[in-house]
Amino acid sequence: MEKSIAEIAGLLQAELEGDPNLTISGLAEIDTAQSGHIVFAENEAWFARAEASEASAIIIPRDIKRGKKTVLKIDKPKMAFGMLMHIYAPPLNFSKGIHPTAVIGTNAVLDDNVSIQPYAVVDNGAVIGKGTVIGAHCYVGQNAVIGEKCILHAHSVVYARMRLGNKVILHSGVIVGPDGFGYVEHNKKRVKVPQIGIVVIGDDVEIGSNTTIDRATLGETRIGAGTKIDNLVQIAHNDLIGENCIFCAQSGVSGSTKVGNNVIVAGQAGLGDHVTIEDNVVVGAQAGIPSNKLIRGNQMVFGAPARNADDMKKQMGAQLRLPKLVEKVKQLEEQIQRMETLLEKIPSDR
């Protein structure tokens, strides 16, 4: 695909400085860019690299002065570059209709323009919304409801009675709705507690490969609209996840935890059960939040147990000073020992 830089400026509503007739044939990273490519730079250091690259044009913040290359100035270069990627990305072409090898259950309802790929199974009573794609070897359980314009990539699973909103994307290996991890002890044995709730996933949610979202024991496990979940994430039974959250790879959430809106949980962070996290919190990588903990909104926490970032930095700074402190204490002890030895040599008054 080729577009003039002037066309791109119009699409992004960006300020163009340079040759308006320049043709852009693709997008690239700065280090691999060739003639005809456009790149983005968010700061002066990146801009210097971009200027030295083979790229033909650069998307930059408005406060950076243009160099020798044609530039597009915009408030958020990375977001603008992402919008361009939607335009230049090769489209996913899914054949419409039901593949002959797919299995469609009794009373299943398939809306217009659905695509049911090879060996997919849509079980009895399931509902598939308009324009949705069910990939190869997917399973949609009995009476599950999948909204419009969803994409279930190959080998993803939606258990019976689960509910997905519109424009939900499940990548390969996602499992929505397995039993929550519920057991009680009886006579020194673990007895399974039936998990009879459901999972409800809001609109425009994207879930990465091999992530699992457990059904509720009773009621709902809920993922709010706009939330994005990375690969290899565990969401346990009865968790209530807010809107526009981000969960990075290998993070995990124990049961009955409530997460507010616009929360970021970084890689390998762990949330205990019955935790409450208010809006606009960032949980740092490998942080551990103990069970029943309340994390107030609008802050960053990290560490194990997780604490406010400013407090943790002070604590870590103090820990780094400990070796010098130990050495200082040792020196003081030696001084005291020498003083005591000297005092013992002084004759006492009689």
mmCIF file of C-alpha atoms in Angstrom, residues 1 26-27 83-92:
data_model
loop_
_atom_site.group_PDB
_atom_site.id
_atom_site.type_symbol
_atom_site.label_atom_id
_atom_site.label_comp_id
_atom_site.label_asym_id
_atom_site.label_seq_id
_atom_site.Cartn_x
_atom_site.Cartn_y
_atom_site.Cartn_z
ATOM 1 C CA MET A 1 0.000 0.000 0.000
ATOM 2 C CA GLY A 26 5.282 1.228 4.744
ATOM 3 C CA LEU A 27 6.060 1.533 8.442
ATOM 4 C CA MET A 83 -3.370 4.267 13.965
ATOM 5 C CA LEU A 84 -1.221 4.047 10.846
ATOM 6 C CA MET A 85 -0.486 0.405 11.566
ATOM 7 C CA HIS A 86 -4.217 -0.282 11.358
ATOM 8 C CA ILE A 87 -4.209 1.272 7.885
ATOM 9 C CA TYR A 88 -1.087 -0.440 6.560
ATOM 10 C CA ALA A 89 -1.535 -3.828 8.243
ATOM 11 C CA PRO A 90 -2.546 -6.620 5.866
ATOM 12 C CA PRO A 91 -6.209 -7.444 6.503
ATOM 13 C CA LEU A 92 -7.270 -10.750 8.015
#
